[in-house]
């Protein structure tokens, strides 16, 4: 049978080994084990003092020293806030995959929702009415279309196609998704959940995955339609061609970025609401990637209670001809570079420890000025799970990267569009439905400081976004 000293030595050694694992995985367990080990140390001293004739065993002395050393390390870790070390990494391309996998934010964690981080509401209810299929006479033709490269186009293109198909009584064909280069395309189900889409369209339009074999390209007429197509436009410009050819292929163009409320709410608005906000869900793998990246950003944001800012800032867009600091029709700047965004954030009172996600795919030197002021600035390459990078980051197709940016931007606590455009407009629409109405439009600030509320998006402050027609 083991003596009391031997038993202590065995337990102390076991507890010492636990420190290595538990200090990584769970702070509370680490603290508990330290207290237990200290208790055994004190018990040993109490045992040895009245039994001095026994002498000291070298192993017992070493175990006692290890115990006290571990307890001192615990105090030091609390003092230095050891678990924030991953957040203070200054190197833009460095990942912390091992630490990330062992430190997770509880999905049930309730974050503070005050001041800058607070939206208008905890969420709105969908208030559109799903139209009945009995209201439209079904015809034998088909409506086909393709989604453009970039999720900011998908919501509008889906809505326009559904409105046209319903108005014609035609069957809608599930679209493919065209890449940025000629010939590049992927399947709808590579990004979206096809079953969710079909179910959402039940009673609205008939949907098929593919065209029947007997329908060839010769039987399909190409028709251009403006974004947010109206029933009047369809009856005058699309229906005559459909009646003549039997099938049409739509190509949506965007004469303007118009996401404001329409003058009056009708059947087409309800269909547009359903198509834009009730039909598209990411397929499971895409959803998991987005969720894991959002979770990591929240993990890195422990000091701000798990809250982070998403900034839509893409260097390639800033370098385009129309996006070099020029002013828009209202005399306002439509694009802001990294340095300008950094200054804007500081002047509206954003803390330097705030976590910022930038939609730029890979680190660019021009982002250094933002990281200099906000050291917790990250791009996809530094927070994406390592086992997903080959498929979602290292491929030549940028579509998947854009989808990730779009959905992270819809889920951040604050969204800042450094570039005014369709992505900003459609991210705003998605955020309105979930109550995440903290969307700040950057501006040049002459004063040393300003209130963040002064830069709330007009879509929110004036409630003039189309999404306010869909939620109540």
Coordinates of N, CA and C in Angstrom, one line a residue, residues 121 123-128 261 265 272-274 276-279 428-435 463 465-472:
X121 N -33.0 47.3 -33.1 CA -33.9 46.3 -32.6 C -33.2 45.0 -32.5
X123 N -34.3 42.4 -33.9 CA -34.7 41.7 -35.1 C -36.1 42.1 -35.5
X124 N -36.4 42.0 -36.8 CA -37.7 42.3 -37.3 C -38.4 41.1 -37.8
X125 N -39.7 41.1 -38.0 CA -40.4 40.0 -38.5 C -40.7 40.2 -40.0
X126 N -40.6 39.2 -40.8 CA -40.9 39.3 -42.2 C -42.4 39.6 -42.3
X127 N -42.8 40.6 -43.0 CA -44.2 41.0 -43.1 C -44.7 41.0 -44.5
X128 N -44.0 40.3 -45.4 CA -44.5 40.2 -46.8 C -45.5 39.0 -46.8
X261 N -37.2 52.3 -51.1 CA -38.5 51.8 -51.1 C -39.2 52.2 -52.4
X265 N -46.7 49.6 -52.4 CA -46.4 48.2 -52.2 C -47.5 47.3 -52.9
X272 N -40.6 40.1 -54.5 CA -39.2 40.5 -54.4 C -38.7 40.3 -53.0
X273 N -39.5 40.6 -52.0 CA -39.1 40.4 -50.6 C -38.8 38.9 -50.3
X274 N -39.7 38.1 -50.7 CA -39.5 36.6 -50.5 C -38.2 36.1 -51.2
X276 N -35.5 37.9 -52.2 CA -34.3 38.4 -51.8 C -33.9 38.0 -50.4
X277 N -34.9 37.9 -49.5 CA -34.7 37.6 -48.1 C -35.2 36.3 -47.5
X278 N -35.9 35.6 -48.4 CA -36.5 34.3 -47.8 C -36.2 33.1 -48.7
X279 N -35.3 33.2 -49.7 CA -35.1 32.0 -50.5 C -33.6 31.5 -50.6
X428 N -26.7 46.0 -46.4 CA -27.6 46.8 -45.6 C -29.0 46.1 -45.5
X429 N -29.5 45.6 -46.6 CA -30.8 45.0 -46.6 C -30.8 43.8 -45.8
X430 N -29.8 42.9 -45.8 CA -29.7 41.7 -45.0 C -29.6 42.1 -43.5
X431 N -28.9 43.1 -43.2 CA -28.7 43.5 -41.8 C -30.0 44.1 -41.2
X432 N -30.7 44.8 -42.0 CA -32.0 45.4 -41.5 C -32.9 44.3 -41.0
X433 N -33.0 43.2 -41.7 CA -33.9 42.1 -41.3 C -33.5 41.5 -40.0
X434 N -32.2 41.5 -39.7 CA -31.7 40.8 -38.4 C -31.5 41.9 -37.3
X435 N -31.8 43.1 -37.6 CA -31.7 44.1 -36.5 C -30.3 44.7 -36.4
X463 N -34.7 55.3 -43.0 CA -35.5 54.0 -43.2 C -36.1 54.0 -44.6
X465 N -34.6 52.1 -47.1 CA -34.1 51.0 -47.8 C -35.3 50.1 -48.2
X466 N -35.3 49.4 -49.3 CA -36.4 48.5 -49.7 C -36.7 47.5 -48.6
X467 N -35.7 47.0 -47.9 CA -35.9 46.0 -46.9 C -36.9 46.4 -45.8
X468 N -37.1 47.7 -45.6 CA -38.1 48.2 -44.7 C -39.5 48.0 -45.2
X469 N -39.6 47.6 -46.5 CA -40.9 47.2 -47.1 C -41.2 45.8 -46.8
X470 N -40.2 45.0 -46.4 CA -40.3 43.6 -46.2 C -40.3 43.2 -44.7
X471 N -39.8 44.0 -43.8 CA -39.8 43.7 -42.4 C -40.5 44.8 -41.6
X472 N -41.1 44.3 -40.5 CA -41.9 45.3 -39.7 C -41.8 44.8 -38.2

